[in-house]
Short mmCIF file of C-alpha atoms in Angstrom, two decimals:
data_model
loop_
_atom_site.label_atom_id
_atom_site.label_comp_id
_atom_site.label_asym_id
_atom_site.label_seq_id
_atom_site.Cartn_x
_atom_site.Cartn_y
_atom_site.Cartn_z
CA UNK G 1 88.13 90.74 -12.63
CA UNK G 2 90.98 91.69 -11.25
CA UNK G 3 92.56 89.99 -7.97
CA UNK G 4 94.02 92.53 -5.28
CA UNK G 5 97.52 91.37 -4.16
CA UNK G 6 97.90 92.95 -0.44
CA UNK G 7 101.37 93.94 0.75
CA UNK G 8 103.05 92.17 3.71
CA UNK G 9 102.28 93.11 7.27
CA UNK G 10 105.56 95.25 8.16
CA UNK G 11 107.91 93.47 11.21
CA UNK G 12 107.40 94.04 14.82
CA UNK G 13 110.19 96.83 15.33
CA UNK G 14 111.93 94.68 18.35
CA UNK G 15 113.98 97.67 19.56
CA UNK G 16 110.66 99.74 19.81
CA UNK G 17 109.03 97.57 21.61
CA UNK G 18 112.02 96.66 24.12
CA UNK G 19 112.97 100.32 24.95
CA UNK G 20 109.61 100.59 25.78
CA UNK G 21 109.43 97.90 28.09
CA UNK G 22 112.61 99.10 29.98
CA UNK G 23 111.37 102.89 30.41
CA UNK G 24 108.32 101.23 32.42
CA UNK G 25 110.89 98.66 34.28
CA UNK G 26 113.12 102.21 35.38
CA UNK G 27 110.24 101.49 38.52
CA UNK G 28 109.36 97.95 38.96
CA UNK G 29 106.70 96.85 37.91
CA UNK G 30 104.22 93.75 37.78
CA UNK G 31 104.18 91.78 34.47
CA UNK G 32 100.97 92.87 33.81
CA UNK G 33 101.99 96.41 33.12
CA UNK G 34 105.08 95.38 31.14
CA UNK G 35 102.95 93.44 28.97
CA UNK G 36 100.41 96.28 28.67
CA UNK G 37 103.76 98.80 27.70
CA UNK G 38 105.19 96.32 25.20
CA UNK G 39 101.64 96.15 23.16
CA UNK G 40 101.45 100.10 23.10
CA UNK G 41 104.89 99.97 21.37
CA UNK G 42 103.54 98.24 18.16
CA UNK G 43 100.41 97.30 16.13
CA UNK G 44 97.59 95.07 17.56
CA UNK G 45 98.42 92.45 14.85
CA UNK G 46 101.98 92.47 17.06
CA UNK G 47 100.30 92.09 20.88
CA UNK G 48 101.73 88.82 21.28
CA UNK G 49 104.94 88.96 20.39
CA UNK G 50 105.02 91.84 22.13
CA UNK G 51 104.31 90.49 25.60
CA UNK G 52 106.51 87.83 24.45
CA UNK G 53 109.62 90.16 24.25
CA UNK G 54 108.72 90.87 28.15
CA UNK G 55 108.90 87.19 28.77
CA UNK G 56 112.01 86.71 26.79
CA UNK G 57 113.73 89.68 28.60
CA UNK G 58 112.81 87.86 32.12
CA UNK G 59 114.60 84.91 31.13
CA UNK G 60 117.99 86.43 29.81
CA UNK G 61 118.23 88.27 33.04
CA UNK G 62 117.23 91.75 31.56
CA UNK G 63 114.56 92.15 34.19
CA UNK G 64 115.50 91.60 37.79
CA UNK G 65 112.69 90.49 40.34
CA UNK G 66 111.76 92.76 42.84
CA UNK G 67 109.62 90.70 45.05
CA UNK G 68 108.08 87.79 45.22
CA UNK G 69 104.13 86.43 45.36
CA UNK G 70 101.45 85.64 42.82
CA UNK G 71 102.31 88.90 41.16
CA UNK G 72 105.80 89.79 41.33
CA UNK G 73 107.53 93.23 40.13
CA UNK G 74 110.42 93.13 38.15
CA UNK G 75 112.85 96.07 37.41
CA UNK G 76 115.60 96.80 34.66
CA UNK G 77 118.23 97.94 37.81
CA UNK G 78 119.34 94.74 40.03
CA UNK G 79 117.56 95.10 43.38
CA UNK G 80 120.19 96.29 46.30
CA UNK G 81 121.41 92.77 47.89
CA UNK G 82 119.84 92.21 51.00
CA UNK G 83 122.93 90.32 52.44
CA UNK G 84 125.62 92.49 51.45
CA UNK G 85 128.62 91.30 53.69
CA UNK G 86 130.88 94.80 53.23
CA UNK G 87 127.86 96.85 54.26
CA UNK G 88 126.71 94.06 57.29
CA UNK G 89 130.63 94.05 58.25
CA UNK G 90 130.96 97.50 58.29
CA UNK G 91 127.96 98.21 60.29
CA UNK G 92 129.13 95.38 62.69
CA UNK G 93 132.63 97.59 63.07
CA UNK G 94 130.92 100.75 63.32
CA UNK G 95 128.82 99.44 66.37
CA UNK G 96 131.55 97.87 67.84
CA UNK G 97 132.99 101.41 69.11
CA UNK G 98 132.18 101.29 72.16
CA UNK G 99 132.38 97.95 72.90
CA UNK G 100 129.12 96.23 72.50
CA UNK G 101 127.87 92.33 73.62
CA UNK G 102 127.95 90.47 69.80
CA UNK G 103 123.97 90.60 70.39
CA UNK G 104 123.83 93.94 70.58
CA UNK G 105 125.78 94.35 67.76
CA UNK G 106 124.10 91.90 65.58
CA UNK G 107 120.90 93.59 66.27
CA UNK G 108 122.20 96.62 65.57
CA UNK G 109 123.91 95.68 62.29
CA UNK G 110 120.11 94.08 61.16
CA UNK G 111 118.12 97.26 61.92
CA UNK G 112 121.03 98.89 59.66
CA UNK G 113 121.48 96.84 56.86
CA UNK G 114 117.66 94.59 57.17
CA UNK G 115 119.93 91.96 56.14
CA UNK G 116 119.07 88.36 57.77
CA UNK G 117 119.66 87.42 60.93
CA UNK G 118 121.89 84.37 60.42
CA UNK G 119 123.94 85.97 57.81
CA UNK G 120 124.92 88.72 60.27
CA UNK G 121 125.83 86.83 63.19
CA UNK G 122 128.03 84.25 60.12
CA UNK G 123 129.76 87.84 59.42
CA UNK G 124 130.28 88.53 63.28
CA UNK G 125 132.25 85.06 63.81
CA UNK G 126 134.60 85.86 60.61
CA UNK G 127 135.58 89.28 62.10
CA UNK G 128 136.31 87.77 65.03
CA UNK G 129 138.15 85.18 63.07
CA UNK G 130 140.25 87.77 61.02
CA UNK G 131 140.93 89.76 64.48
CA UNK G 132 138.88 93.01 63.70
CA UNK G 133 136.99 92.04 66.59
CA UNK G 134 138.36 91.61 69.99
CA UNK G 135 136.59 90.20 73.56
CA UNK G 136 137.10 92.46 75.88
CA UNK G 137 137.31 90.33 78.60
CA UNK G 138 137.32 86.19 79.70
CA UNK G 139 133.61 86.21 80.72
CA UNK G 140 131.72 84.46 78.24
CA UNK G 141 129.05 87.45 78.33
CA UNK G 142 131.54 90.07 77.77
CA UNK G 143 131.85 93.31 75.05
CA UNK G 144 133.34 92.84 71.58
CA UNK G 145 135.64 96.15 70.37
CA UNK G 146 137.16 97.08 67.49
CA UNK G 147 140.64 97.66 69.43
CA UNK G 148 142.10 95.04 71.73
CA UNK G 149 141.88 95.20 75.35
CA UNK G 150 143.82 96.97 77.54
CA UNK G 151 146.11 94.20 79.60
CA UNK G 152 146.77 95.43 83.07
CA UNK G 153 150.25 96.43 84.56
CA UNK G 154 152.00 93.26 85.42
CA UNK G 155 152.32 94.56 89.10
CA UNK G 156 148.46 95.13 89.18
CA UNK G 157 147.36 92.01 89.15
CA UNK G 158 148.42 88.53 90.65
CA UNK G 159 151.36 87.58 91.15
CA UNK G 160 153.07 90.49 90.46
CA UNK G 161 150.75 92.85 92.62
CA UNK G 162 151.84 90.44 95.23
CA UNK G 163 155.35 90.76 95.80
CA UNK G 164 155.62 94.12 94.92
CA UNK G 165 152.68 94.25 98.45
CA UNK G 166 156.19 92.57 99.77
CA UNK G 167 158.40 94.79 98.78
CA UNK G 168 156.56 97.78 99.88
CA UNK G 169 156.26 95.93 103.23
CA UNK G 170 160.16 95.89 104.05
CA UNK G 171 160.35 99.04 102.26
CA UNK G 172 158.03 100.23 105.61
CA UNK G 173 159.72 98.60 108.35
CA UNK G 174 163.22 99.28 107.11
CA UNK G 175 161.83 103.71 107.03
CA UNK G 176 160.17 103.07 110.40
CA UNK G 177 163.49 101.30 111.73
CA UNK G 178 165.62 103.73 110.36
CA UNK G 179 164.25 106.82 109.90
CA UNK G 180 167.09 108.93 108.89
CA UNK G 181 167.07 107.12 106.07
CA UNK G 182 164.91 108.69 103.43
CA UNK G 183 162.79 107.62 100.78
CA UNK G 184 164.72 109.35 97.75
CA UNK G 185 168.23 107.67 99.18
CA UNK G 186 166.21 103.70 99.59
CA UNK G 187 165.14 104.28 96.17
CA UNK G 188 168.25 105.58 94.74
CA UNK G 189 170.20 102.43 96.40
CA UNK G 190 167.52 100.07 95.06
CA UNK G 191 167.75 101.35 91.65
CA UNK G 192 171.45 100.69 91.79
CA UNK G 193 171.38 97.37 93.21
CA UNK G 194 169.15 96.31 90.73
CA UNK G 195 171.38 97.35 87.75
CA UNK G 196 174.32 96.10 89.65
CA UNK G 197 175.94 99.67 89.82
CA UNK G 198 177.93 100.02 92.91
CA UNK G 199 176.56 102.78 95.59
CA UNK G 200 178.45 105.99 96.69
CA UNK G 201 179.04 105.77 100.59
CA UNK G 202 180.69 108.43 102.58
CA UNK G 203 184.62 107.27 103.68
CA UNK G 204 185.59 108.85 107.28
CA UNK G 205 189.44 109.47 107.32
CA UNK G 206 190.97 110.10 110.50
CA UNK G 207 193.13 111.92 112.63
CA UNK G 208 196.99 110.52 112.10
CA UNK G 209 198.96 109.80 115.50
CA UNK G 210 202.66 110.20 115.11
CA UNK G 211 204.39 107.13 116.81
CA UNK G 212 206.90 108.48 118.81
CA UNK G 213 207.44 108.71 122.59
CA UNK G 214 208.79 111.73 122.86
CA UNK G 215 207.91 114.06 125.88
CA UNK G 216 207.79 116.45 123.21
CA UNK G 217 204.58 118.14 122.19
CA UNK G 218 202.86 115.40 119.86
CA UNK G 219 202.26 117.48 116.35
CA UNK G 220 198.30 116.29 115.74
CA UNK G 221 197.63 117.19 111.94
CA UNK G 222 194.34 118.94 111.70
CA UNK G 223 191.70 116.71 110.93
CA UNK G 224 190.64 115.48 107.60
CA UNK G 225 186.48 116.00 106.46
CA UNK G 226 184.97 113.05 105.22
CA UNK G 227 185.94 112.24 101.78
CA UNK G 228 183.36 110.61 99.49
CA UNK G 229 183.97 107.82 96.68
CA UNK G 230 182.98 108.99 93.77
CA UNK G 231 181.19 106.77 91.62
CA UNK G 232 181.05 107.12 87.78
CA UNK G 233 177.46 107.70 86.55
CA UNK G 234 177.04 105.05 84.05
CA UNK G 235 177.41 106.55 80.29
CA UNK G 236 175.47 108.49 78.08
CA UNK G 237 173.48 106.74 75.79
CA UNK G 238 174.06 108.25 72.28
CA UNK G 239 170.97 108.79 69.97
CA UNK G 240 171.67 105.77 67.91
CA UNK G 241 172.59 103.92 71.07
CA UNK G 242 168.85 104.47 72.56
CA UNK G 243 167.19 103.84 69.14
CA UNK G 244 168.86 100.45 69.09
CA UNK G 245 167.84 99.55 73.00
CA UNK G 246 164.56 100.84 72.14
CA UNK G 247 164.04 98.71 68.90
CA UNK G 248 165.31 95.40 70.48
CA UNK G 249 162.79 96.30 73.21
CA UNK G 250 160.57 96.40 70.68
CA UNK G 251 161.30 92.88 68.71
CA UNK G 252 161.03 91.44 72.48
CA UNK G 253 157.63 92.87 73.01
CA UNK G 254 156.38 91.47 70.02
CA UNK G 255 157.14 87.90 70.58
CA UNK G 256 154.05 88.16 73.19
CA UNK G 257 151.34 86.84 71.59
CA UNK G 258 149.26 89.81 72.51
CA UNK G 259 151.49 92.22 70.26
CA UNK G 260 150.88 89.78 67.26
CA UNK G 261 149.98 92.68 65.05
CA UNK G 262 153.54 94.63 66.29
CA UNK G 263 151.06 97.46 67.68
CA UNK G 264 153.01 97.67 71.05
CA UNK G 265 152.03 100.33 73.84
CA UNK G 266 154.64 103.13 74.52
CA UNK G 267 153.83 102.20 78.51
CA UNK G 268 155.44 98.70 77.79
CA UNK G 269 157.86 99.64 75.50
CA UNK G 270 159.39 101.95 78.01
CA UNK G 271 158.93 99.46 81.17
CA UNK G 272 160.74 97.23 78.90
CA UNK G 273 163.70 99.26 77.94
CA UNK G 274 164.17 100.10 81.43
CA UNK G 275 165.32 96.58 81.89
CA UNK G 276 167.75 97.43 80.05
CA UNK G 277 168.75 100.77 80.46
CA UNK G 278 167.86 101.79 84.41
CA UNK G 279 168.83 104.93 83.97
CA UNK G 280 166.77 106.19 80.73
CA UNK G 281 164.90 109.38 81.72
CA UNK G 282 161.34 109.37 80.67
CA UNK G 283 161.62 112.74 78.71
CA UNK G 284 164.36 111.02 76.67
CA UNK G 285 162.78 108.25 75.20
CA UNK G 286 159.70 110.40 74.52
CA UNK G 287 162.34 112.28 72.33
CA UNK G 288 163.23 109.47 70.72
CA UNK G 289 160.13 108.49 69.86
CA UNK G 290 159.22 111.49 68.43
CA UNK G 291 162.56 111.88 66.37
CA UNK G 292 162.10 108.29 64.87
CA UNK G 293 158.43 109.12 63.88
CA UNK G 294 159.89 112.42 62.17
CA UNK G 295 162.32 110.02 60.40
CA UNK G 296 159.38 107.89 59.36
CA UNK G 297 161.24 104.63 61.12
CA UNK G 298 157.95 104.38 63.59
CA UNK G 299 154.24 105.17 63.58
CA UNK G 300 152.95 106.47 66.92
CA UNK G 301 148.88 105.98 67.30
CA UNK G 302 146.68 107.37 69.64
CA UNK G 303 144.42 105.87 72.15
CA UNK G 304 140.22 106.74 71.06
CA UNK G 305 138.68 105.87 74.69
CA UNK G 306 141.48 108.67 76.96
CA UNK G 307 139.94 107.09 80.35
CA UNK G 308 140.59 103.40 79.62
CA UNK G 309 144.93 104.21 79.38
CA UNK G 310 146.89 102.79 81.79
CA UNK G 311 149.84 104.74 83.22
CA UNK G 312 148.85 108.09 80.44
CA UNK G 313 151.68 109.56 82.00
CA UNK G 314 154.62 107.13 79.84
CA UNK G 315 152.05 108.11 77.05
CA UNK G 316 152.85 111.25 74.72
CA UNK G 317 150.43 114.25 74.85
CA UNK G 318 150.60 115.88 71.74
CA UNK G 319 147.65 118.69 71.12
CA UNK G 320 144.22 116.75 72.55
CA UNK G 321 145.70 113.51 71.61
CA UNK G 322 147.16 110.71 73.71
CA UNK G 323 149.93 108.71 71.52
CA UNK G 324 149.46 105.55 73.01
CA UNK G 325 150.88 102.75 70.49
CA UNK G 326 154.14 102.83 68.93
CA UNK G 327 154.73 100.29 65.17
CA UNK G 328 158.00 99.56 63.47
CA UNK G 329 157.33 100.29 59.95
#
Protein backbone atom coordinates (compact mmCIF):
# COMPACT_ATOMS: atom_id res chain seq x y z
CA UNK A 1 0.00 0.00 0.00
CA UNK A 2 0.90 3.16 -0.35
CA UNK A 3 1.24 5.75 2.70
CA UNK A 4 -0.30 9.36 2.04
CA UNK A 5 2.22 12.07 3.13
CA UNK A 6 -0.13 15.26 3.99
CA UNK A 7 1.28 18.74 3.40
CA UNK A 8 1.88 21.17 6.31
CA UNK A 9 -0.89 23.26 7.75
CA UNK A 10 -0.04 26.82 6.10
CA UNK A 11 1.01 29.76 8.97
CA UNK A 12 -1.43 31.93 10.71
CA UNK A 13 -1.06 35.13 8.38
CA UNK A 14 -0.26 37.51 11.61
CA UNK A 15 -0.86 40.73 9.65
CA UNK A 16 -4.38 39.34 8.62
CA UNK A 17 -5.36 38.62 11.64
CA UNK A 18 -4.02 41.96 13.41
CA UNK A 19 -5.56 44.42 10.84
CA UNK A 20 -8.50 42.74 11.59
CA UNK A 21 -8.45 43.16 15.12
CA UNK A 22 -7.71 46.97 14.81
CA UNK A 23 -10.67 47.72 12.22
CA UNK A 24 -13.03 46.34 15.16
CA UNK A 25 -10.85 48.39 17.93
CA UNK A 26 -11.55 51.86 15.42
CA UNK A 27 -14.81 51.65 18.25
CA UNK A 28 -13.92 50.10 21.45
CA UNK A 29 -14.76 47.22 22.09
CA UNK A 30 -14.94 44.36 24.84
CA UNK A 31 -12.36 41.53 24.49
CA UNK A 32 -14.87 39.29 23.69
CA UNK A 33 -15.54 40.78 20.31
CA UNK A 34 -11.84 41.26 19.53
CA UNK A 35 -11.33 37.74 20.11
CA UNK A 36 -14.40 36.80 18.03
CA UNK A 37 -12.76 39.36 14.98
CA UNK A 38 -9.28 37.86 15.29
CA UNK A 39 -10.73 34.06 14.74
CA UNK A 40 -12.77 35.27 11.58
CA UNK A 41 -9.39 36.47 10.17
CA UNK A 42 -7.91 32.89 9.87
CA UNK A 43 -8.69 29.12 9.87
CA UNK A 44 -10.31 27.33 12.89
CA UNK A 45 -7.09 25.25 13.27
CA UNK A 46 -5.64 29.10 14.04
CA UNK A 47 -8.55 30.27 16.82
CA UNK A 48 -6.12 30.36 19.46
CA UNK A 49 -3.45 32.04 18.37
CA UNK A 50 -5.67 34.21 17.08
CA UNK A 51 -7.24 35.49 20.30
CA UNK A 52 -3.79 35.32 21.43
CA UNK A 53 -2.60 38.13 19.01
CA UNK A 54 -5.53 40.27 20.86
CA UNK A 55 -3.90 39.50 24.13
CA UNK A 56 -0.45 40.19 22.91
CA UNK A 57 -1.58 43.57 21.36
CA UNK A 58 -3.09 44.55 25.00
CA UNK A 59 0.13 44.11 26.52
CA UNK A 60 2.47 46.12 24.05
CA UNK A 61 0.13 49.00 24.44
CA UNK A 62 -1.56 48.58 20.94
CA UNK A 63 -4.97 48.58 22.54
CA UNK A 64 -5.81 51.34 24.96
CA UNK A 65 -8.54 50.66 27.74
CA UNK A 66 -11.56 52.42 27.53
CA UNK A 67 -13.17 51.65 30.77
CA UNK A 68 -12.93 49.69 33.41
CA UNK A 69 -15.15 46.61 35.14
CA UNK A 70 -15.42 42.88 34.66
CA UNK A 71 -15.59 43.54 30.98
CA UNK A 72 -13.62 46.34 29.86
CA UNK A 73 -13.48 47.95 26.17
CA UNK A 74 -10.38 48.62 24.67
CA UNK A 75 -9.72 50.84 21.55
CA UNK A 76 -6.75 51.21 18.96
CA UNK A 77 -6.99 55.43 19.52
CA UNK A 78 -5.72 56.49 23.22
CA UNK A 79 -8.83 57.55 25.14
CA UNK A 80 -8.98 61.63 25.54
CA UNK A 81 -7.16 62.26 29.10
CA UNK A 82 -9.56 62.98 31.59
CA UNK A 83 -7.12 65.36 33.51
CA UNK A 84 -5.78 67.33 30.81
CA UNK A 85 -4.16 70.40 32.65
CA UNK A 86 -4.04 72.87 29.26
CA UNK A 87 -7.72 72.17 28.65
CA UNK A 88 -8.67 72.36 32.82
CA UNK A 89 -6.33 75.65 32.84
CA UNK A 90 -7.81 77.10 30.06
CA UNK A 91 -11.30 76.58 31.09
CA UNK A 92 -10.26 77.93 34.59
CA UNK A 93 -9.03 81.34 32.55
CA UNK A 94 -11.94 81.43 30.42
CA UNK A 95 -14.30 81.49 33.55
CA UNK A 96 -12.30 83.76 35.28
CA UNK A 97 -13.64 86.80 33.00
CA UNK A 98 -15.68 88.15 34.99
CA UNK A 99 -14.25 87.60 38.06
CA UNK A 100 -15.55 84.51 39.67
CA UNK A 101 -15.08 83.02 43.61
CA UNK A 102 -12.21 79.98 42.84
CA UNK A 103 -15.41 77.67 43.65
CA UNK A 104 -17.25 78.87 41.12
CA UNK A 105 -14.66 78.54 38.86
CA UNK A 106 -13.57 75.14 39.78
CA UNK A 107 -17.05 73.98 39.29
CA UNK A 108 -17.26 75.47 36.28
CA UNK A 109 -13.94 74.21 34.86
CA UNK A 110 -15.32 70.33 36.02
CA UNK A 111 -18.68 70.57 34.21
CA UNK A 112 -16.28 71.68 31.17
CA UNK A 113 -13.57 69.47 31.11
CA UNK A 114 -15.34 66.28 33.63
CA UNK A 115 -11.91 66.25 34.79
CA UNK A 116 -11.56 65.46 38.74
CA UNK A 117 -12.24 67.55 41.26
CA UNK A 118 -8.89 67.69 43.08
CA UNK A 119 -6.92 67.98 39.98
CA UNK A 120 -8.80 71.18 39.09
CA UNK A 121 -8.66 73.02 42.18
CA UNK A 122 -4.29 71.65 42.12
CA UNK A 123 -4.48 73.64 38.59
CA UNK A 124 -6.36 76.71 40.23
CA UNK A 125 -3.50 77.19 43.03
CA UNK A 126 -0.63 77.02 40.18
CA UNK A 127 -2.35 79.84 38.19
CA UNK A 128 -2.53 81.69 41.01
CA UNK A 129 1.03 80.79 41.66
CA UNK A 130 2.27 81.81 38.10
CA UNK A 131 0.06 85.19 38.44
CA UNK A 132 -2.62 84.42 35.68
CA UNK A 133 -4.92 84.64 38.42
CA UNK A 134 -5.41 87.61 40.55
CA UNK A 135 -7.76 88.20 44.03
CA UNK A 136 -9.66 90.82 43.51
CA UNK A 137 -9.80 91.96 46.78
CA UNK A 138 -8.30 91.24 50.72
CA UNK A 139 -11.47 89.36 51.83
CA UNK A 140 -10.73 85.86 52.05
CA UNK A 141 -14.16 85.14 50.09
CA UNK A 142 -13.40 87.40 47.32
CA UNK A 143 -13.42 87.00 43.09
CA UNK A 144 -10.40 85.62 41.22
CA UNK A 145 -9.78 87.57 37.54
CA UNK A 146 -7.73 87.10 34.90
CA UNK A 147 -6.48 90.92 35.08
CA UNK A 148 -5.29 92.48 38.31
CA UNK A 149 -7.32 94.71 40.33
CA UNK A 150 -7.89 98.05 39.93
CA UNK A 151 -5.90 99.98 43.02
CA UNK A 152 -7.76 103.08 43.97
CA UNK A 153 -6.50 106.76 43.56
CA UNK A 154 -4.11 107.40 46.34
CA UNK A 155 -6.35 110.44 47.41
CA UNK A 156 -9.42 108.04 47.56
CA UNK A 157 -8.66 106.19 50.19
CA UNK A 158 -6.94 106.66 53.69
CA UNK A 159 -4.61 108.66 54.32
CA UNK A 160 -4.48 110.40 51.35
CA UNK A 161 -8.37 111.02 51.06
CA UNK A 162 -7.70 112.60 54.36
CA UNK A 163 -5.62 115.48 53.94
CA UNK A 164 -6.65 116.27 50.70
CA UNK A 165 -10.57 116.56 53.08
CA UNK A 166 -7.88 119.23 54.69
CA UNK A 167 -6.90 120.88 52.03
CA UNK A 168 -10.24 121.37 50.56
CA UNK A 169 -11.20 122.67 54.04
CA UNK A 170 -8.80 125.84 53.99
CA UNK A 171 -9.33 125.92 50.41
CA UNK A 172 -13.23 126.90 51.75
CA UNK A 173 -12.58 129.25 54.42
CA UNK A 174 -9.79 131.07 52.65
CA UNK A 175 -12.93 131.62 49.27
CA UNK A 176 -15.47 132.42 51.99
CA UNK A 177 -12.88 134.93 53.70
CA UNK A 178 -11.88 136.36 50.66
CA UNK A 179 -14.15 136.20 48.12
CA UNK A 180 -12.66 138.23 45.44
CA UNK A 181 -10.38 135.78 45.23
CA UNK A 182 -11.39 133.16 42.74
CA UNK A 183 -11.06 129.63 42.34
CA UNK A 184 -9.04 129.61 38.91
CA UNK A 185 -6.41 132.35 40.59
CA UNK A 186 -6.10 129.84 44.28
CA UNK A 187 -5.46 127.12 41.97
CA UNK A 188 -3.17 128.78 39.65
CA UNK A 189 -1.04 130.08 42.86
CA UNK A 190 -1.13 126.57 44.34
CA UNK A 191 0.09 124.98 41.29
CA UNK A 192 3.00 127.38 41.36
CA UNK A 193 3.87 127.08 44.86
CA UNK A 194 4.03 123.60 44.56
CA UNK A 195 6.59 123.57 41.66
CA UNK A 196 8.37 126.37 43.36
CA UNK A 197 7.68 128.83 40.38
CA UNK A 198 7.40 132.29 41.63
CA UNK A 199 3.74 134.03 41.20
CA UNK A 200 2.96 137.15 39.01
CA UNK A 201 1.56 139.98 41.39
CA UNK A 202 0.45 143.31 40.20
CA UNK A 203 3.29 146.30 41.21
CA UNK A 204 1.42 149.82 41.92
CA UNK A 205 3.85 152.69 40.89
CA UNK A 206 3.06 156.00 42.04
CA UNK A 207 2.65 159.47 41.52
CA UNK A 208 6.37 161.28 41.78
CA UNK A 209 6.44 164.56 44.07
CA UNK A 210 9.09 166.98 42.99
CA UNK A 211 11.00 168.18 46.18
CA UNK A 212 11.14 171.65 45.93
CA UNK A 213 9.54 174.52 47.87
CA UNK A 214 8.89 176.67 45.43
CA UNK A 215 5.61 178.82 45.47
CA UNK A 216 5.67 177.86 42.02
CA UNK A 217 3.04 175.60 40.53
CA UNK A 218 4.32 171.98 41.59
CA UNK A 219 4.61 170.04 37.96
CA UNK A 220 2.66 166.52 39.12
CA UNK A 221 3.62 163.95 36.28
CA UNK A 222 0.53 162.16 35.21
CA UNK A 223 0.11 159.08 36.91
CA UNK A 224 1.61 155.79 36.09
CA UNK A 225 -1.06 152.40 35.61
CA UNK A 226 -0.07 149.54 37.44
CA UNK A 227 2.73 147.71 35.94
CA UNK A 228 2.82 143.91 36.26
CA UNK A 229 6.02 141.56 36.76
CA UNK A 230 6.18 139.42 34.26
CA UNK A 231 7.06 136.04 35.03
CA UNK A 232 8.68 133.61 32.52
CA UNK A 233 6.44 130.57 31.84
CA UNK A 234 8.68 127.75 32.55
CA UNK A 235 10.07 126.12 29.10
CA UNK A 236 8.83 124.06 26.53
CA UNK A 237 9.39 120.62 26.87
CA UNK A 238 10.80 119.29 23.53
CA UNK A 239 9.47 115.88 22.18
CA UNK A 240 12.48 113.99 23.29
CA UNK A 241 12.49 116.00 26.48
CA UNK A 242 8.80 114.59 27.45
CA UNK A 243 9.62 111.04 26.19
CA UNK A 244 12.51 110.96 28.62
CA UNK A 245 10.28 112.46 31.78
CA UNK A 246 7.73 110.12 30.71
CA UNK A 247 10.01 106.94 30.59
CA UNK A 248 11.76 107.67 33.97
CA UNK A 249 8.16 108.01 35.21
CA UNK A 250 7.78 104.91 33.97
CA UNK A 251 11.01 102.92 35.51
CA UNK A 252 9.66 104.64 38.92
CA UNK A 253 6.26 103.16 38.57
CA UNK A 254 7.53 99.90 38.11
CA UNK A 255 9.55 99.53 41.18
CA UNK A 256 5.93 99.18 42.94
CA UNK A 257 5.43 95.85 43.45
CA UNK A 258 2.03 96.05 41.91
CA UNK A 259 3.55 96.97 38.35
CA UNK A 260 5.80 93.78 38.63
CA UNK A 261 4.82 92.76 35.15
CA UNK A 262 5.80 96.67 33.81
CA UNK A 263 1.93 96.85 32.72
CA UNK A 264 1.56 100.42 34.25
CA UNK A 265 -1.83 102.46 33.91
CA UNK A 266 -1.68 105.66 31.70
CA UNK A 267 -3.79 107.34 34.89
CA UNK A 268 -0.55 106.77 37.03
CA UNK A 269 1.85 107.28 34.59
CA UNK A 270 0.57 110.74 34.00
CA UNK A 271 -0.10 111.58 37.90
CA UNK A 272 3.42 110.58 38.10
CA UNK A 273 5.02 112.70 35.50
CA UNK A 274 3.21 115.55 36.80
CA UNK A 275 5.54 115.40 39.72
CA UNK A 276 7.76 116.18 37.61
CA UNK A 277 6.64 118.30 35.05
CA UNK A 278 3.53 120.58 36.68
CA UNK A 279 2.90 122.05 33.77
CA UNK A 280 2.41 119.01 31.17
CA UNK A 281 -0.98 119.47 29.47
CA UNK A 282 -3.00 116.36 29.37
CA UNK A 283 -3.49 116.47 25.49
CA UNK A 284 0.32 116.43 25.28
CA UNK A 285 1.29 113.45 26.85
CA UNK A 286 -1.64 111.66 25.17
CA UNK A 287 0.41 112.72 22.02
CA UNK A 288 3.23 111.31 23.18
CA UNK A 289 1.92 108.30 23.91
CA UNK A 290 0.50 107.81 20.81
CA UNK A 291 3.72 108.90 18.81
CA UNK A 292 5.90 106.38 20.86
CA UNK A 293 3.36 103.52 20.14
CA UNK A 294 3.62 104.57 16.30
CA UNK A 295 7.42 104.26 16.83
CA UNK A 296 6.88 100.84 18.34
CA UNK A 297 8.94 102.11 21.70
CA UNK A 298 5.49 101.35 23.82
CA UNK A 299 2.45 99.09 23.71
CA UNK A 300 -0.77 100.80 24.82
CA UNK A 301 -3.63 98.09 26.01
CA UNK A 302 -7.05 98.57 26.59
CA UNK A 303 -9.17 98.11 29.59
CA UNK A 304 -12.06 94.84 28.85
CA UNK A 305 -14.54 95.82 31.90
CA UNK A 306 -15.04 100.16 30.60
CA UNK A 307 -17.04 100.72 34.06
CA UNK A 308 -14.40 99.42 36.47
CA UNK A 309 -11.57 102.52 35.07
CA UNK A 310 -10.66 104.90 37.34
CA UNK A 311 -10.22 108.51 36.20
CA UNK A 312 -11.19 107.23 32.04
CA UNK A 313 -10.67 110.68 31.38
CA UNK A 314 -6.30 110.46 31.63
CA UNK A 315 -7.24 107.25 29.58
CA UNK A 316 -7.06 107.39 25.60
CA UNK A 317 -10.34 106.87 23.62
CA UNK A 318 -9.47 105.56 20.48
CA UNK A 319 -12.66 104.13 18.29
CA UNK A 320 -14.87 102.02 21.17
CA UNK A 321 -11.75 101.30 22.99
CA UNK A 322 -10.37 102.67 26.25
CA UNK A 323 -6.31 102.46 26.16
CA UNK A 324 -5.83 102.00 29.62
CA UNK A 325 -2.18 100.38 30.18
CA UNK A 326 0.88 101.63 28.74
CA UNK A 327 4.42 98.74 28.47
CA UNK A 328 7.96 99.63 27.59
CA UNK A 329 8.86 97.17 25.04
Amino acid sequence: MKRTISSPPEPMNHDAVRAAILQAAATPQTLTLLKKAAKAATTKLHAKAAEIVVEQMITTGELHPHSTGASPRYGRDRPPLRNDPEKVRNALLHAADPPKTLAQLVKIAIGETQADKKFVEAEAQKLIADGLLHKQGPQKSAPYGRHKPIPPHPLEVPPGKTELSKLIGAAQKLLTKWPEVSVAELLERLQAALAGQPTARPVAVGPTIPQSSSSAARHVPPATTASTVVVSPPPTLTSDSLHASIKEAYEELCLDPDFRDRLVEIRRLYRRLQRKQPAVALADFHQALLQLEKQRIIELHDLNEVQRAKEPELAIRRNDRLLYYVIWR
